[in-house]
C-alpha cells in the first residue's frame, strides 16, 4: 500500500516565480550591464534613440508647394529628395 506523498510539493514554488535582481553573472545583452534583466533594461525605453528627433516629412505635400529651406528652419520638413523644405504657405507667413 503506497500512499502518495506530496510532501515535496510546495505550492509556493509554483504559485509565482521569484522576482528579484538577476544573478551576478547575468549580463543584460542590450546594454551590456548587469544588475537587471533585459526586460527591465532602461535602454529598452529608448527606442527613439535611433531617431532622436521626430522629423516631419513632406509626405503628401506636392513638391511645388514646398520651398527649400535650411535644416533647422522653423517648420522645415524633410522632403523625399533628402532636402529640407517648408510649405510655401508657411514661407509666405514667415
Ligand atoms: Zn540593460
Coordinates of C-alpha atoms and ligand atoms in Angstrom, one line a residue:
X1 CA 0.0 0.0 0.0
X2 CA 1.6 3.1 -1.2
X3 CA 0.4 6.4 -0.1
X4 CA 1.1 9.3 -2.4
X5 CA 3.2 11.7 -0.5
X6 CA 3.1 15.2 -1.8
X7 CA 5.2 16.4 1.0
X8 CA 7.7 17.8 -1.5
X9 CA 5.1 19.6 -3.4
X10 CA 5.1 23.1 -2.2
X11 CA 2.6 25.4 -3.8
X12 CA 4.9 28.4 -3.1
X13 CA 7.3 27.1 -5.7
X14 CA 4.6 27.0 -8.3
X15 CA 2.4 29.9 -7.5
X16 CA 4.8 32.5 -8.8
X17 CA 8.4 32.8 -9.7
X18 CA 10.6 34.9 -7.6
X19 CA 11.1 38.3 -9.0
X20 CA 14.3 39.9 -7.9
X21 CA 17.7 41.0 -9.2
X22 CA 19.3 38.7 -11.7
X23 CA 22.2 36.5 -10.7
X24 CA 25.6 38.3 -10.7
X25 CA 26.7 36.5 -13.8
X26 CA 23.7 37.7 -15.7
X27 CA 24.6 40.4 -18.2
X28 CA 22.0 42.4 -20.0
X29 CA 22.9 42.0 -23.6
X30 CA 21.0 45.0 -24.6
X31 CA 23.2 47.5 -22.7
X32 CA 25.9 45.1 -21.6
X33 CA 25.4 45.9 -17.9
X34 CA 24.4 43.6 -15.1
X35 CA 22.0 44.1 -12.3
X36 CA 18.9 43.9 -14.3
X37 CA 17.2 41.7 -16.7
X38 CA 16.9 42.7 -20.3
X39 CA 13.2 43.2 -19.9
X40 CA 13.9 45.6 -17.2
X41 CA 16.6 47.3 -19.2
X42 CA 16.4 51.1 -19.0
X43 CA 17.7 51.2 -22.6
X44 CA 14.6 49.5 -23.7
X45 CA 12.7 52.6 -23.2
X46 CA 14.9 54.5 -25.5
X47 CA 13.6 53.2 -28.8
X48 CA 13.7 56.7 -30.0
X49 CA 17.4 56.8 -29.7
X50 CA 17.8 55.8 -33.3
X51 CA 15.7 58.8 -34.3
X52 CA 16.3 61.4 -31.7
X53 CA 14.1 64.0 -33.3
X54 CA 10.8 63.1 -35.0
X55 CA 11.4 64.5 -38.4
X56 CA 8.3 65.8 -40.1
X57 CA 8.2 64.7 -43.7
X58 CA 6.6 66.5 -46.5
X59 CA 4.8 63.3 -47.5
X60 CA 1.6 64.2 -49.2
X61 CA 2.6 67.7 -49.9
X62 CA 3.2 68.5 -53.5
X63 CA 6.8 69.4 -54.2
X64 CA 5.6 72.6 -55.9
X65 CA 4.2 73.8 -52.7
X66 CA 7.5 73.4 -50.9
X67 CA 10.2 76.0 -50.6
X68 CA 13.7 74.8 -50.0
X69 CA 14.9 75.7 -46.6
X70 CA 18.0 75.3 -44.4
X71 CA 17.9 72.4 -42.0
X72 CA 16.8 73.7 -38.7
X73 CA 14.4 76.3 -40.2
X74 CA 11.3 76.5 -38.2
X75 CA 8.7 74.2 -39.8
X76 CA 11.3 72.7 -42.1
X77 CA 10.4 69.2 -43.3
X78 CA 12.5 66.6 -44.9
X79 CA 11.4 66.1 -48.5
X80 CA 11.6 62.9 -50.5
X81 CA 14.7 64.3 -52.2
X82 CA 16.5 64.4 -48.8
X83 CA 16.4 68.2 -48.7
X84 CA 14.7 70.3 -46.2
X85 CA 11.8 72.4 -47.2
X86 CA 9.0 74.3 -45.8
X87 CA 5.5 74.6 -47.2
X88 CA 5.2 77.7 -49.3
X89 CA 2.2 78.8 -47.3
X90 CA 4.4 78.9 -44.2
X91 CA 7.1 80.6 -46.1
X92 CA 4.7 83.4 -47.0
X93 CA 3.7 83.8 -43.5
X94 CA 7.2 83.9 -42.3
Ligands
LIG1 ZN1 20.3 46.7 -19.8

